Amino acid sequence: MTDVPSAVVSATRVTEDGLFDWGRGSNLWGGPLRMAQAIAAFVDEQQILVARLSQLLEARDWSEDIPLEGRIVAIADVFDALTSVRPYKQAWPVDDAVGFLREQSGRHFDPRLVELFIACLPEILQIKERWAEQPAA
């Protein structure tokens, strides 16, 4: 959630010098306006979750006052960020990420939700693998 999906980035058809290739992008997205609309729709869909996650981060603690969705997204987002390769870091091993969630349980994350997340880890890892980003061709 914290990153613009690679599908959006790759679909923009960026040239080697980092500029948008309008010709190739237009063929894929139906033009710059449609591309902008698609990105705007993605951003709009994330606003509620981002607001709830921001509330959690501002509090620097979890609380029953934070909506359930925000508490769930906080755990999932941190797990995804830790276990995914980023341009600036390697992915953490799953066991290390689970250890971090447990360490922060009751401090930054709802302890009940951390345990439920860990109990569902086999299914979560299957979903993560199925939706893993493929390297650019």
Short mmCIF file of N, CA, C and O in Angstrom, two decimals:
data_model
loop_
_atom_site.label_atom_id
_atom_site.label_comp_id
_atom_site.label_asym_id
_atom_site.label_seq_id
_atom_site.Cartn_x
_atom_site.Cartn_y
_atom_site.Cartn_z
N MET A 1 0.81 -1.19 0.00
CA MET A 1 0.00 0.00 0.00
C MET A 1 0.86 1.26 0.00
O MET A 1 0.45 2.28 -0.52
N THR A 2 2.02 1.19 0.59
CA THR A 2 2.82 2.40 0.69
C THR A 2 3.51 2.76 -0.61
O THR A 2 4.03 3.85 -0.73
N ASP A 3 3.54 1.86 -1.56
CA ASP A 3 4.20 2.13 -2.83
C ASP A 3 3.17 2.23 -3.94
O ASP A 3 2.14 1.56 -3.90
N VAL A 4 3.45 3.04 -4.94
CA VAL A 4 2.60 3.05 -6.13
C VAL A 4 2.78 1.70 -6.79
O VAL A 4 3.91 1.24 -6.96
N PRO A 5 1.72 1.00 -7.12
CA PRO A 5 1.86 -0.34 -7.70
C PRO A 5 2.74 -0.32 -8.93
O PRO A 5 2.69 0.60 -9.74
N SER A 6 3.55 -1.37 -9.06
CA SER A 6 4.45 -1.43 -10.20
C SER A 6 3.66 -1.50 -11.50
O SER A 6 4.15 -1.08 -12.54
N ALA A 7 2.41 -2.00 -11.45
CA ALA A 7 1.59 -2.03 -12.65
C ALA A 7 1.34 -0.62 -13.16
O ALA A 7 1.36 -0.37 -14.37
N VAL A 8 1.14 0.33 -12.25
CA VAL A 8 0.94 1.72 -12.66
C VAL A 8 2.24 2.28 -13.22
O VAL A 8 2.27 2.91 -14.26
N VAL A 9 3.33 2.02 -12.50
CA VAL A 9 4.62 2.55 -12.94
C VAL A 9 5.02 1.96 -14.28
O VAL A 9 5.40 2.69 -15.20
N SER A 10 4.93 0.63 -14.43
CA SER A 10 5.36 0.01 -15.69
C SER A 10 4.43 0.40 -16.83
O SER A 10 4.87 0.53 -17.97
N ALA A 11 3.17 0.60 -16.51
CA ALA A 11 2.22 0.96 -17.56
C ALA A 11 2.44 2.37 -18.08
O ALA A 11 1.99 2.71 -19.16
N THR A 12 3.12 3.19 -17.31
CA THR A 12 3.36 4.55 -17.78
C THR A 12 4.41 4.60 -18.87
O THR A 12 4.57 5.61 -19.53
N ARG A 13 5.15 3.52 -19.05
CA ARG A 13 6.14 3.45 -20.13
C ARG A 13 7.16 4.56 -20.01
O ARG A 13 7.28 5.42 -20.88
N VAL A 14 7.90 4.52 -18.94
CA VAL A 14 8.94 5.52 -18.72
C VAL A 14 10.14 5.20 -19.61
O VAL A 14 10.54 4.05 -19.74
N THR A 15 10.73 6.21 -20.22
CA THR A 15 11.89 6.02 -21.08
C THR A 15 13.14 5.87 -20.22
O THR A 15 13.12 6.08 -19.01
N GLU A 16 14.25 5.51 -20.86
CA GLU A 16 15.50 5.31 -20.13
C GLU A 16 15.97 6.55 -19.39
O GLU A 16 16.61 6.46 -18.36
N ASP A 17 15.64 7.73 -19.92
CA ASP A 17 16.05 8.96 -19.24
C ASP A 17 15.04 9.41 -18.18
O ASP A 17 15.14 10.51 -17.64
N GLY A 18 14.06 8.55 -17.86
CA GLY A 18 13.11 8.84 -16.80
C GLY A 18 11.91 9.65 -17.21
O GLY A 18 11.12 10.06 -16.36
N LEU A 19 11.72 9.90 -18.50
CA LEU A 19 10.58 10.67 -18.96
C LEU A 19 9.47 9.74 -19.45
O LEU A 19 9.71 8.62 -19.87
N PHE A 20 8.25 10.23 -19.39
CA PHE A 20 7.12 9.43 -19.86
C PHE A 20 7.11 9.36 -21.38
O PHE A 20 7.26 10.36 -22.06
N ASP A 21 6.97 8.15 -21.90
CA ASP A 21 6.90 7.95 -23.34
C ASP A 21 5.41 8.02 -23.72
O ASP A 21 4.67 7.05 -23.58
N TRP A 22 4.97 9.19 -24.13
CA TRP A 22 3.55 9.43 -24.39
C TRP A 22 2.99 8.51 -25.45
O TRP A 22 1.85 8.07 -25.37
N GLY A 23 3.76 8.20 -26.46
CA GLY A 23 3.26 7.32 -27.53
C GLY A 23 2.95 5.93 -27.02
O GLY A 23 1.85 5.40 -27.21
N ARG A 24 3.88 5.32 -26.34
CA ARG A 24 3.67 3.97 -25.80
C ARG A 24 2.63 3.98 -24.69
O ARG A 24 1.81 3.09 -24.59
N GLY A 25 2.66 5.00 -23.85
CA GLY A 25 1.68 5.09 -22.77
C GLY A 25 0.27 5.29 -23.30
O GLY A 25 -0.69 4.75 -22.78
N SER A 26 0.14 6.06 -24.37
CA SER A 26 -1.17 6.30 -24.95
C SER A 26 -1.78 5.03 -25.49
O SER A 26 -2.97 4.79 -25.35
N ASN A 27 -0.97 4.17 -26.10
CA ASN A 27 -1.48 2.91 -26.63
C ASN A 27 -2.02 2.02 -25.53
O ASN A 27 -3.02 1.35 -25.69
N LEU A 28 -1.33 2.01 -24.40
CA LEU A 28 -1.73 1.12 -23.31
C LEU A 28 -2.92 1.66 -22.53
O LEU A 28 -3.86 0.95 -22.24
N TRP A 29 -2.90 2.93 -22.20
CA TRP A 29 -3.90 3.50 -21.32
C TRP A 29 -5.00 4.27 -22.03
O TRP A 29 -5.92 4.74 -21.39
N GLY A 30 -4.89 4.46 -23.33
CA GLY A 30 -5.89 5.24 -24.03
C GLY A 30 -5.63 6.73 -23.88
O GLY A 30 -6.53 7.53 -24.04
N GLY A 31 -4.42 7.10 -23.57
CA GLY A 31 -4.06 8.51 -23.50
C GLY A 31 -3.76 8.97 -22.10
O GLY A 31 -4.09 8.31 -21.12
N PRO A 32 -3.11 10.12 -22.00
CA PRO A 32 -2.71 10.66 -20.70
C PRO A 32 -3.88 10.93 -19.77
O PRO A 32 -3.77 10.75 -18.57
N LEU A 33 -5.02 11.36 -20.30
CA LEU A 33 -6.17 11.63 -19.45
C LEU A 33 -6.65 10.37 -18.76
O LEU A 33 -6.89 10.35 -17.55
N ARG A 34 -6.76 9.27 -19.51
CA ARG A 34 -7.19 8.00 -18.91
C ARG A 34 -6.17 7.52 -17.89
O ARG A 34 -6.53 6.97 -16.86
N MET A 35 -4.89 7.72 -18.19
CA MET A 35 -3.86 7.31 -17.23
C MET A 35 -4.02 8.11 -15.95
O MET A 35 -3.99 7.56 -14.85
N ALA A 36 -4.21 9.41 -16.06
CA ALA A 36 -4.38 10.26 -14.88
C ALA A 36 -5.64 9.85 -14.10
O ALA A 36 -5.63 9.82 -12.86
N GLN A 37 -6.70 9.50 -14.80
CA GLN A 37 -7.92 9.07 -14.14
C GLN A 37 -7.70 7.76 -13.38
O GLN A 37 -8.20 7.58 -12.26
N ALA A 38 -6.94 6.84 -13.97
CA ALA A 38 -6.68 5.56 -13.31
C ALA A 38 -5.85 5.76 -12.05
O ALA A 38 -6.13 5.17 -11.00
N ILE A 39 -4.85 6.61 -12.12
CA ILE A 39 -4.02 6.89 -10.95
C ILE A 39 -4.85 7.59 -9.87
O ILE A 39 -4.77 7.27 -8.70
N ALA A 40 -5.69 8.54 -10.28
CA ALA A 40 -6.55 9.25 -9.32
C ALA A 40 -7.51 8.29 -8.63
O ALA A 40 -7.73 8.39 -7.42
N ALA A 41 -8.06 7.34 -9.39
CA ALA A 41 -8.97 6.36 -8.80
C ALA A 41 -8.25 5.51 -7.76
O ALA A 41 -8.77 5.24 -6.68
N PHE A 42 -7.02 5.10 -8.08
CA PHE A 42 -6.23 4.32 -7.13
C PHE A 42 -5.99 5.12 -5.86
O PHE A 42 -6.17 4.63 -4.75
N VAL A 43 -5.60 6.37 -6.01
CA VAL A 43 -5.32 7.22 -4.86
C VAL A 43 -6.59 7.43 -4.03
O VAL A 43 -6.56 7.35 -2.80
N ASP A 44 -7.72 7.67 -4.69
CA ASP A 44 -8.98 7.87 -3.97
C ASP A 44 -9.35 6.66 -3.13
O ASP A 44 -9.81 6.79 -2.00
N GLU A 45 -9.13 5.47 -3.69
CA GLU A 45 -9.47 4.24 -2.97
C GLU A 45 -8.62 4.06 -1.72
O GLU A 45 -9.02 3.41 -0.77
N GLN A 46 -7.44 4.62 -1.72
CA GLN A 46 -6.52 4.45 -0.60
C GLN A 46 -6.70 5.50 0.49
O GLN A 46 -6.18 5.33 1.60
N GLN A 47 -7.43 6.57 0.22
CA GLN A 47 -7.50 7.68 1.17
C GLN A 47 -8.02 7.28 2.54
O GLN A 47 -7.49 7.71 3.56
N ILE A 48 -9.06 6.48 2.60
CA ILE A 48 -9.62 6.10 3.90
C ILE A 48 -8.61 5.27 4.68
O ILE A 48 -8.37 5.53 5.87
N LEU A 49 -7.98 4.30 4.02
CA LEU A 49 -7.01 3.47 4.72
C LEU A 49 -5.79 4.28 5.14
O LEU A 49 -5.26 4.09 6.23
N VAL A 50 -5.36 5.18 4.29
CA VAL A 50 -4.21 6.01 4.63
C VAL A 50 -4.54 6.90 5.82
O VAL A 50 -3.73 7.06 6.74
N ALA A 51 -5.73 7.46 5.85
CA ALA A 51 -6.14 8.30 6.98
C ALA A 51 -6.15 7.50 8.28
O ALA A 51 -5.67 7.98 9.31
N ARG A 52 -6.64 6.28 8.20
CA ARG A 52 -6.69 5.46 9.41
C ARG A 52 -5.29 5.04 9.85
O ARG A 52 -4.99 5.00 11.04
N LEU A 53 -4.44 4.70 8.89
CA LEU A 53 -3.07 4.35 9.22
C LEU A 53 -2.34 5.56 9.80
O LEU A 53 -1.61 5.45 10.77
N SER A 54 -2.58 6.73 9.23
CA SER A 54 -1.97 7.96 9.75
C SER A 54 -2.40 8.21 11.19
O SER A 54 -1.59 8.62 12.03
N GLN A 55 -3.66 7.96 11.47
CA GLN A 55 -4.16 8.13 12.84
C GLN A 55 -3.38 7.22 13.79
O GLN A 55 -2.99 7.64 14.88
N LEU A 56 -3.14 6.00 13.37
CA LEU A 56 -2.39 5.06 14.19
C LEU A 56 -0.95 5.54 14.39
O LEU A 56 -0.42 5.52 15.49
N LEU A 57 -0.33 5.99 13.32
CA LEU A 57 1.06 6.44 13.41
C LEU A 57 1.18 7.70 14.26
O LEU A 57 2.15 7.85 15.01
N GLU A 58 0.22 8.61 14.15
CA GLU A 58 0.26 9.83 14.96
C GLU A 58 0.13 9.51 16.43
O GLU A 58 0.75 10.14 17.28
N ALA A 59 -0.69 8.52 16.74
CA ALA A 59 -0.89 8.13 18.13
C ALA A 59 0.36 7.44 18.69
O ALA A 59 0.59 7.44 19.89
N ARG A 60 1.18 6.87 17.80
CA ARG A 60 2.39 6.12 18.18
C ARG A 60 2.05 5.02 19.15
O ARG A 60 2.86 4.63 19.99
N ASP A 61 0.85 4.56 19.06
CA ASP A 61 0.39 3.49 19.90
C ASP A 61 -0.93 3.00 19.30
O ASP A 61 -1.60 3.74 18.60
N TRP A 62 -1.28 1.78 19.56
CA TRP A 62 -2.56 1.32 19.08
C TRP A 62 -3.60 1.58 20.16
O TRP A 62 -3.28 1.76 21.33
N SER A 63 -4.82 1.62 19.73
CA SER A 63 -5.91 1.91 20.67
C SER A 63 -7.20 1.36 20.09
O SER A 63 -7.36 1.28 18.88
N GLU A 64 -8.10 1.00 20.95
CA GLU A 64 -9.42 0.55 20.52
C GLU A 64 -10.17 1.68 19.81
O GLU A 64 -11.11 1.43 19.07
N ASP A 65 -9.74 2.94 20.04
CA ASP A 65 -10.39 4.07 19.38
C ASP A 65 -10.07 4.13 17.89
O ASP A 65 -10.80 4.74 17.12
N ILE A 66 -8.96 3.52 17.50
CA ILE A 66 -8.59 3.49 16.08
C ILE A 66 -9.45 2.43 15.41
O ILE A 66 -9.56 1.31 15.90
N PRO A 67 -10.09 2.77 14.29
CA PRO A 67 -10.97 1.80 13.63
C PRO A 67 -10.24 0.49 13.33
O PRO A 67 -9.03 0.48 13.05
N LEU A 68 -10.98 -0.59 13.41
CA LEU A 68 -10.44 -1.93 13.19
C LEU A 68 -9.67 -2.00 11.87
O LEU A 68 -8.58 -2.58 11.81
N GLU A 69 -10.21 -1.39 10.82
CA GLU A 69 -9.56 -1.45 9.51
C GLU A 69 -8.16 -0.85 9.57
O GLU A 69 -7.22 -1.38 8.98
N GLY A 70 -8.01 0.25 10.28
CA GLY A 70 -6.71 0.90 10.42
C GLY A 70 -5.72 0.03 11.17
O GLY A 70 -4.54 -0.03 10.82
N ARG A 71 -6.19 -0.66 12.21
CA ARG A 71 -5.31 -1.53 12.98
C ARG A 71 -4.87 -2.74 12.16
O ARG A 71 -3.73 -3.18 12.24
N ILE A 72 -5.78 -3.25 11.33
CA ILE A 72 -5.44 -4.39 10.46
C ILE A 72 -4.45 -3.96 9.39
O ILE A 72 -3.43 -4.61 9.15
N VAL A 73 -4.74 -2.83 8.74
CA VAL A 73 -3.87 -2.34 7.66
C VAL A 73 -2.48 -2.03 8.20
O VAL A 73 -1.48 -2.28 7.52
N ALA A 74 -2.37 -1.50 9.40
CA ALA A 74 -1.06 -1.19 9.98
C ALA A 74 -0.20 -2.45 10.06
O ALA A 74 0.97 -2.43 9.67
N ILE A 75 -0.76 -3.55 10.52
CA ILE A 75 -0.01 -4.80 10.63
C ILE A 75 0.35 -5.32 9.24
O ILE A 75 1.51 -5.66 8.98
N ALA A 76 -0.62 -5.37 8.34
CA ALA A 76 -0.37 -5.90 7.00
C ALA A 76 0.64 -5.04 6.25
O ALA A 76 1.53 -5.57 5.56
N ASP A 77 0.54 -3.72 6.39
CA ASP A 77 1.43 -2.82 5.67
C ASP A 77 2.87 -2.96 6.17
O ASP A 77 3.80 -3.03 5.37
N VAL A 78 3.06 -3.04 7.47
CA VAL A 78 4.41 -3.19 8.02
C VAL A 78 4.98 -4.54 7.61
O VAL A 78 6.14 -4.64 7.18
N PHE A 79 4.19 -5.60 7.70
CA PHE A 79 4.67 -6.92 7.30
C PHE A 79 5.09 -6.92 5.83
O PHE A 79 6.16 -7.41 5.47
N ASP A 80 4.25 -6.34 4.98
CA ASP A 80 4.57 -6.28 3.55
C ASP A 80 5.83 -5.47 3.30
O ASP A 80 6.70 -5.87 2.53
N ALA A 81 5.95 -4.33 3.96
CA ALA A 81 7.13 -3.48 3.78
C ALA A 81 8.40 -4.19 4.24
O ALA A 81 9.44 -4.13 3.58
N LEU A 82 8.32 -4.89 5.37
CA LEU A 82 9.50 -5.58 5.88
C LEU A 82 9.91 -6.75 5.00
O LEU A 82 11.10 -6.99 4.80
N THR A 83 8.95 -7.49 4.47
CA THR A 83 9.26 -8.72 3.73
C THR A 83 9.38 -8.51 2.22
O THR A 83 9.53 -9.47 1.49
N SER A 84 9.34 -7.27 1.78
CA SER A 84 9.46 -6.97 0.35
C SER A 84 10.77 -6.27 0.07
O SER A 84 11.25 -5.47 0.87
N VAL A 85 11.34 -6.57 -1.09
CA VAL A 85 12.54 -5.87 -1.54
C VAL A 85 12.13 -4.47 -1.96
O VAL A 85 11.09 -4.26 -2.58
N ARG A 86 12.92 -3.51 -1.57
CA ARG A 86 12.73 -2.13 -1.98
C ARG A 86 14.05 -1.66 -2.58
O ARG A 86 15.10 -2.25 -2.33
N PRO A 87 14.01 -0.60 -3.37
CA PRO A 87 15.26 -0.13 -3.97
C PRO A 87 16.33 0.21 -2.93
O PRO A 87 17.51 0.16 -3.20
N TYR A 88 15.90 0.52 -1.72
CA TYR A 88 16.83 0.94 -0.67
C TYR A 88 17.09 -0.13 0.37
O TYR A 88 17.84 0.12 1.33
N LYS A 89 16.50 -1.34 0.23
CA LYS A 89 16.73 -2.39 1.24
C LYS A 89 16.38 -3.77 0.70
O LYS A 89 15.61 -3.91 -0.25
N GLN A 90 16.93 -4.76 1.35
CA GLN A 90 16.60 -6.15 1.06
C GLN A 90 15.36 -6.54 1.87
O GLN A 90 15.03 -5.91 2.88
N ALA A 91 14.70 -7.59 1.45
CA ALA A 91 13.54 -8.10 2.19
C ALA A 91 14.02 -8.79 3.47
O ALA A 91 15.05 -9.46 3.48
N TRP A 92 13.27 -8.58 4.54
CA TRP A 92 13.56 -9.31 5.78
C TRP A 92 13.06 -10.74 5.64
O TRP A 92 12.02 -10.98 4.98
N PRO A 93 13.69 -11.69 6.29
CA PRO A 93 13.12 -13.04 6.36
C PRO A 93 11.77 -12.98 7.09
O PRO A 93 11.58 -12.15 8.00
N VAL A 94 10.87 -13.84 6.71
CA VAL A 94 9.53 -13.86 7.32
C VAL A 94 9.61 -14.01 8.83
O VAL A 94 8.91 -13.31 9.57
N ASP A 95 10.48 -14.90 9.32
CA ASP A 95 10.60 -15.10 10.76
C ASP A 95 11.01 -13.83 11.49
O ASP A 95 10.53 -13.55 12.59
N ASP A 96 11.90 -13.04 10.88
CA ASP A 96 12.31 -11.78 11.49
C ASP A 96 11.16 -10.77 11.51
O ASP A 96 10.98 -10.05 12.49
N ALA A 97 10.39 -10.74 10.43
CA ALA A 97 9.24 -9.82 10.37
C ALA A 97 8.19 -10.21 11.41
O ALA A 97 7.63 -9.34 12.09
N VAL A 98 7.95 -11.51 11.55
CA VAL A 98 6.99 -11.98 12.57
C VAL A 98 7.50 -11.61 13.96
O VAL A 98 6.74 -11.16 14.82
N GLY A 99 8.81 -11.77 14.17
CA GLY A 99 9.39 -11.39 15.46
C GLY A 99 9.20 -9.91 15.75
O GLY A 99 8.89 -9.52 16.89
N PHE A 100 9.35 -9.07 14.72
CA PHE A 100 9.15 -7.64 14.90
C PHE A 100 7.69 -7.35 15.25
O PHE A 100 7.41 -6.53 16.15
N LEU A 101 6.75 -7.99 14.56
CA LEU A 101 5.33 -7.78 14.88
C LEU A 101 5.05 -8.17 16.32
O LEU A 101 4.33 -7.45 17.05
N ARG A 102 5.61 -9.31 16.75
CA ARG A 102 5.40 -9.74 18.14
C ARG A 102 6.03 -8.75 19.12
O ARG A 102 5.45 -8.45 20.18
N GLU A 103 7.21 -8.25 18.78
CA GLU A 103 7.90 -7.29 19.64
C GLU A 103 7.09 -6.01 19.80
O GLU A 103 7.05 -5.41 20.88
N GLN A 104 6.41 -5.60 18.74
CA GLN A 104 5.63 -4.36 18.76
C GLN A 104 4.18 -4.58 19.18
O GLN A 104 3.41 -3.62 19.30
N SER A 105 3.81 -5.84 19.38
CA SER A 105 2.46 -6.19 19.81
C SER A 105 2.18 -5.56 21.17
O SER A 105 2.97 -5.69 22.10
N GLY A 106 1.07 -4.85 21.27
CA GLY A 106 0.72 -4.17 22.51
C GLY A 106 1.32 -2.78 22.61
O GLY A 106 0.94 -2.01 23.48
N ARG A 107 2.29 -2.48 21.75
CA ARG A 107 2.89 -1.15 21.73
C ARG A 107 2.34 -0.37 20.53
O ARG A 107 1.72 0.67 20.69
N HIS A 108 2.64 -0.89 19.35
CA HIS A 108 2.19 -0.22 18.13
C HIS A 108 1.09 -1.00 17.41
O HIS A 108 0.47 -0.47 16.50
N PHE A 109 0.88 -2.25 17.78
CA PHE A 109 -0.12 -3.08 17.11
C PHE A 109 -1.04 -3.72 18.14
O PHE A 109 -0.62 -4.07 19.24
N ASP A 110 -2.28 -3.91 17.74
CA ASP A 110 -3.27 -4.59 18.56
C ASP A 110 -2.82 -6.04 18.75
O ASP A 110 -2.67 -6.78 17.78
N PRO A 111 -2.58 -6.47 19.99
CA PRO A 111 -2.05 -7.82 20.23
C PRO A 111 -2.95 -8.93 19.70
O PRO A 111 -2.46 -9.94 19.18
N ARG A 112 -4.25 -8.75 19.81
CA ARG A 112 -5.16 -9.78 19.29
C ARG A 112 -5.03 -9.92 17.78
O ARG A 112 -5.02 -11.02 17.24
N LEU A 113 -4.90 -8.78 17.10
CA LEU A 113 -4.79 -8.82 15.65
C LEU A 113 -3.44 -9.36 15.20
O LEU A 113 -3.36 -10.04 14.17
N VAL A 114 -2.39 -9.09 15.95
CA VAL A 114 -1.07 -9.66 15.61
C VAL A 114 -1.15 -11.17 15.65
O VAL A 114 -0.69 -11.87 14.73
N GLU A 115 -1.74 -11.72 16.71
CA GLU A 115 -1.84 -13.17 16.82
C GLU A 115 -2.74 -13.76 15.73
O GLU A 115 -2.44 -14.83 15.18
N LEU A 116 -3.82 -13.08 15.39
CA LEU A 116 -4.67 -13.55 14.30
C LEU A 116 -3.93 -13.49 12.96
O LEU A 116 -4.03 -14.41 12.13
N PHE A 117 -3.16 -12.43 12.75
CA PHE A 117 -2.36 -12.30 11.53
C PHE A 117 -1.37 -13.46 11.43
O PHE A 117 -1.25 -14.11 10.39
N ILE A 118 -0.68 -13.74 12.52
CA ILE A 118 0.31 -14.82 12.53
C ILE A 118 -0.37 -16.17 12.33
O ILE A 118 0.15 -17.04 11.61
N ALA A 119 -1.55 -16.36 12.91
CA ALA A 119 -2.29 -17.61 12.72
C ALA A 119 -2.67 -17.82 11.25
O ALA A 119 -2.77 -18.96 10.78
N CYS A 120 -2.87 -16.73 10.53
CA CYS A 120 -3.24 -16.80 9.11
C CYS A 120 -2.03 -16.72 8.18
O CYS A 120 -2.19 -16.63 6.97
N LEU A 121 -0.83 -16.76 8.74
CA LEU A 121 0.38 -16.53 7.95
C LEU A 121 0.52 -17.45 6.74
O LEU A 121 0.89 -16.98 5.66
N PRO A 122 0.20 -18.75 6.83
CA PRO A 122 0.32 -19.58 5.63
C PRO A 122 -0.51 -19.06 4.45
O PRO A 122 -0.02 -18.97 3.32
N GLU A 123 -1.74 -18.65 4.74
CA GLU A 123 -2.59 -18.10 3.68
C GLU A 123 -2.08 -16.74 3.20
O GLU A 123 -2.11 -16.44 2.01
N ILE A 124 -1.60 -15.94 4.13
CA ILE A 124 -1.06 -14.62 3.78
C ILE A 124 0.14 -14.78 2.86
O ILE A 124 0.27 -14.06 1.85
N LEU A 125 1.02 -15.73 3.16
CA LEU A 125 2.21 -15.95 2.33
C LEU A 125 1.83 -16.46 0.94
O LEU A 125 2.48 -16.11 -0.05
N GLN A 126 0.79 -17.28 0.86
CA GLN A 126 0.31 -17.73 -0.46
C GLN A 126 -0.19 -16.56 -1.28
O GLN A 126 0.11 -16.45 -2.47
N ILE A 127 -0.95 -15.68 -0.66
CA ILE A 127 -1.46 -14.50 -1.36
C ILE A 127 -0.30 -13.60 -1.77
O ILE A 127 -0.24 -13.12 -2.91
N LYS A 128 0.65 -13.40 -0.87
CA LYS A 128 1.82 -12.57 -1.17
C LYS A 128 2.59 -13.14 -2.36
O LYS A 128 3.01 -12.39 -3.24
N GLU A 129 2.75 -14.44 -2.39
CA GLU A 129 3.47 -15.08 -3.50
C GLU A 129 2.70 -14.94 -4.81
O GLU A 129 3.27 -14.65 -5.85
N ARG A 130 1.40 -15.15 -4.74
CA ARG A 130 0.58 -15.06 -5.95
C ARG A 130 0.62 -13.65 -6.55
O ARG A 130 0.61 -13.47 -7.75
N TRP A 131 0.68 -12.62 -5.70
CA TRP A 131 0.65 -11.25 -6.18
C TRP A 131 2.03 -10.60 -6.19
O TRP A 131 2.13 -9.38 -6.34
N ALA A 132 3.07 -11.41 -6.06
CA ALA A 132 4.44 -10.86 -6.06
C ALA A 132 4.70 -10.14 -7.37
O ALA A 132 4.28 -10.57 -8.45
N GLU A 133 5.39 -9.02 -7.24
CA GLU A 133 5.74 -8.25 -8.43
C GLU A 133 6.82 -8.98 -9.21
O GLU A 133 7.77 -9.50 -8.64
N GLN A 134 6.64 -9.03 -10.51
CA GLN A 134 7.61 -9.66 -11.38
C GLN A 134 8.62 -8.62 -11.83
O GLN A 134 8.26 -7.48 -12.09
N PRO A 135 9.90 -9.04 -11.95
CA PRO A 135 10.89 -8.07 -12.44
C PRO A 135 10.53 -7.57 -13.83
O PRO A 135 9.94 -8.31 -14.63
N ALA A 136 10.84 -6.33 -14.09
CA ALA A 136 10.56 -5.74 -15.42
C ALA A 136 11.32 -6.51 -16.48
O ALA A 136 12.46 -6.88 -16.30
N ALA A 137 10.65 -6.73 -17.59
CA ALA A 137 11.27 -7.49 -18.68
C ALA A 137 12.19 -6.62 -19.51
O ALA A 137 12.15 -5.45 -19.57
#
